Short mmCIF file of C-alpha atoms in Angstrom, two decimals:
data_model
loop_
_atom_site.label_atom_id
_atom_site.label_comp_id
_atom_site.label_asym_id
_atom_site.label_seq_id
_atom_site.Cartn_x
_atom_site.Cartn_y
_atom_site.Cartn_z
CA MET G 1 -59.89 77.64 1.09
CA SER G 2 -56.61 75.81 0.45
CA ILE G 3 -53.51 77.26 -1.10
CA SER G 4 -51.28 75.24 -3.38
CA LEU G 5 -47.75 76.36 -4.15
CA ILE G 6 -46.72 75.34 -7.61
CA GLY G 7 -43.05 75.09 -8.46
CA VAL G 8 -41.80 75.35 -4.83
CA THR G 9 -39.06 72.86 -3.98
CA THR G 10 -37.60 71.86 -0.64
CA GLY G 11 -34.06 73.00 0.09
CA PRO G 12 -31.16 70.71 1.07
CA THR G 13 -31.02 69.17 4.56
CA GLY G 14 -28.72 71.00 6.95
CA PRO G 15 -25.73 69.44 8.72
CA THR G 16 -26.25 67.14 11.72
CA GLY G 17 -25.73 68.80 15.07
CA PRO G 18 -23.19 67.69 17.69
CA THR G 19 -23.74 64.49 19.69
CA GLY G 20 -25.28 65.09 23.11
CA PRO G 21 -23.80 63.98 26.43
CA THR G 22 -23.87 60.33 27.51
CA GLY G 23 -26.92 59.49 29.62
CA ALA G 24 -26.90 58.26 33.18
CA THR G 25 -26.34 54.61 34.04
CA GLY G 26 -29.57 52.59 34.10
CA ALA G 27 -31.53 51.97 37.27
CA ALA G 28 -30.41 49.34 39.73
CA GLY G 29 -32.26 46.08 39.83
CA ALA G 30 -30.43 43.88 37.39
CA VAL G 31 -28.06 41.37 38.94
CA LEU G 32 -24.51 42.46 38.17
CA ALA G 33 -22.59 39.46 39.51
CA ILE G 34 -22.94 36.23 41.46
CA ASN G 35 -21.08 35.89 44.75
CA ALA G 36 -21.01 32.16 45.56
CA GLN G 37 -20.59 31.42 49.27
CA THR G 38 -20.07 27.89 50.60
CA GLY G 39 -19.41 28.39 54.32
CA THR G 40 -21.87 28.25 57.23
CA THR G 41 -21.63 32.00 57.93
CA TYR G 42 -21.41 35.05 55.70
CA THR G 43 -21.72 38.78 56.38
CA LEU G 44 -22.90 40.92 53.50
CA VAL G 45 -20.38 43.48 52.20
CA ALA G 46 -20.67 46.66 50.12
CA GLY G 47 -19.60 44.72 47.02
CA ASP G 48 -22.77 42.60 47.23
CA LEU G 49 -24.93 45.58 46.24
CA ASN G 50 -27.18 44.61 43.29
CA ASP G 51 -25.54 41.17 43.17
CA LEU G 52 -26.88 37.68 43.79
CA VAL G 53 -25.29 36.04 46.81
CA THR G 54 -25.71 32.27 46.57
CA LEU G 55 -25.36 30.26 49.76
CA SER G 56 -24.59 26.56 49.54
CA ASN G 57 -23.76 24.19 52.36
CA ALA G 58 -25.20 20.95 53.72
CA SER G 59 -25.43 22.58 57.18
CA GLY G 60 -27.44 25.63 58.19
CA ILE G 61 -26.07 29.01 57.11
CA THR G 62 -26.27 32.32 58.99
CA LEU G 63 -26.29 35.40 56.74
CA THR G 64 -25.62 38.59 58.70
CA VAL G 65 -26.84 41.99 57.53
CA PRO G 66 -24.24 44.48 58.83
CA PRO G 67 -24.76 48.09 59.96
CA SER G 68 -23.63 51.18 58.06
CA VAL G 69 -22.90 49.48 54.73
CA TYR G 70 -26.02 50.18 52.69
CA SER G 71 -28.22 53.21 51.97
CA ALA G 72 -31.96 53.48 51.42
CA ASN G 73 -33.08 51.76 48.19
CA ASP G 74 -30.02 49.47 48.02
CA THR G 75 -30.88 45.84 47.23
CA ILE G 76 -28.99 42.56 47.64
CA ASN G 77 -30.45 39.35 46.23
CA ILE G 78 -29.84 36.03 47.99
CA ALA G 79 -30.49 32.39 47.09
CA GLN G 80 -30.19 29.15 49.03
CA ILE G 81 -28.49 26.74 46.64
CA GLY G 82 -27.61 23.96 49.09
CA ALA G 83 -29.66 21.91 51.54
CA GLY G 84 -28.57 23.95 54.58
CA GLN G 85 -31.30 26.47 55.49
CA VAL G 86 -30.27 30.13 55.35
CA THR G 87 -31.20 32.28 58.36
CA LEU G 88 -30.75 36.05 58.25
CA ALA G 89 -29.29 37.73 61.32
CA GLN G 90 -29.30 41.38 62.34
CA GLY G 91 -25.87 42.95 62.77
CA ALA G 92 -25.37 45.36 65.70
CA GLY G 93 -27.89 48.18 65.37
CA VAL G 94 -29.63 46.65 62.35
CA THR G 95 -33.38 46.06 62.15
CA ILE G 96 -34.76 43.40 59.81
CA ASN G 97 -38.47 43.31 58.97
CA SER G 98 -40.17 40.43 57.15
CA THR G 99 -43.23 38.22 57.09
CA GLY G 100 -41.12 35.28 58.25
CA ALA G 101 -42.22 33.27 61.29
CA THR G 102 -39.54 35.16 63.21
CA ALA G 103 -39.90 38.56 61.54
CA THR G 104 -36.44 39.82 62.53
CA ALA G 105 -34.65 36.57 61.61
CA PRO G 106 -36.35 35.20 58.49
CA LYS G 107 -35.22 31.98 56.88
CA LEU G 108 -35.22 31.02 53.24
CA ARG G 109 -37.92 28.37 52.90
CA ALA G 110 -36.09 25.60 51.05
CA GLN G 111 -33.29 24.74 48.66
CA TYR G 112 -33.45 27.10 45.63
CA SER G 113 -35.50 29.68 47.55
CA ALA G 114 -34.53 33.28 46.89
CA ALA G 115 -35.19 36.66 48.49
CA SER G 116 -34.21 40.30 48.29
CA VAL G 117 -32.74 42.25 51.17
CA ILE G 118 -33.82 45.87 50.68
CA CYS G 119 -32.46 48.78 52.71
CA THR G 120 -35.47 50.98 53.49
CA ALA G 121 -33.71 53.45 55.81
CA SER G 122 -30.42 53.71 57.67
CA ASN G 123 -29.72 50.22 59.12
CA THR G 124 -33.31 49.10 58.45
CA PHE G 125 -34.03 46.31 55.98
CA LEU G 126 -37.05 44.58 54.48
CA VAL G 127 -36.63 40.94 53.40
CA VAL G 128 -39.07 39.80 50.72
CA GLY G 129 -39.20 36.54 48.81
CA ASP G 130 -39.55 32.83 49.47
CA ILE G 131 -39.10 33.00 53.23
CA ALA G 132 -40.36 31.00 56.20
#
């Protein structure tokens, strides 16, 4: 059995409530800035977090991952822009893991190769990407 109300009208809409608090900043992962490096050596710094570090030189480049700068889940993106091959090096007390031919010192494979350096635990990093 259904009931029908005849002659019932809807009342006016009430006022809008207050605006809620601003939400948290979005998750990391998007590149925030590009840090262009042109020398043959570079040591990552705290400011490189979530950035893209480009490395460009005709000669080989050593990129050092330092100790005590990053925390678990931090990511730094790197790209070899020049012809000089980029080799990652472990700073004092740092452990790098990768599928590279030399797992603790991976190299970017070729010009325009890119990889991510991911901190998985205190002073422990995983390098994933186009590595040799």
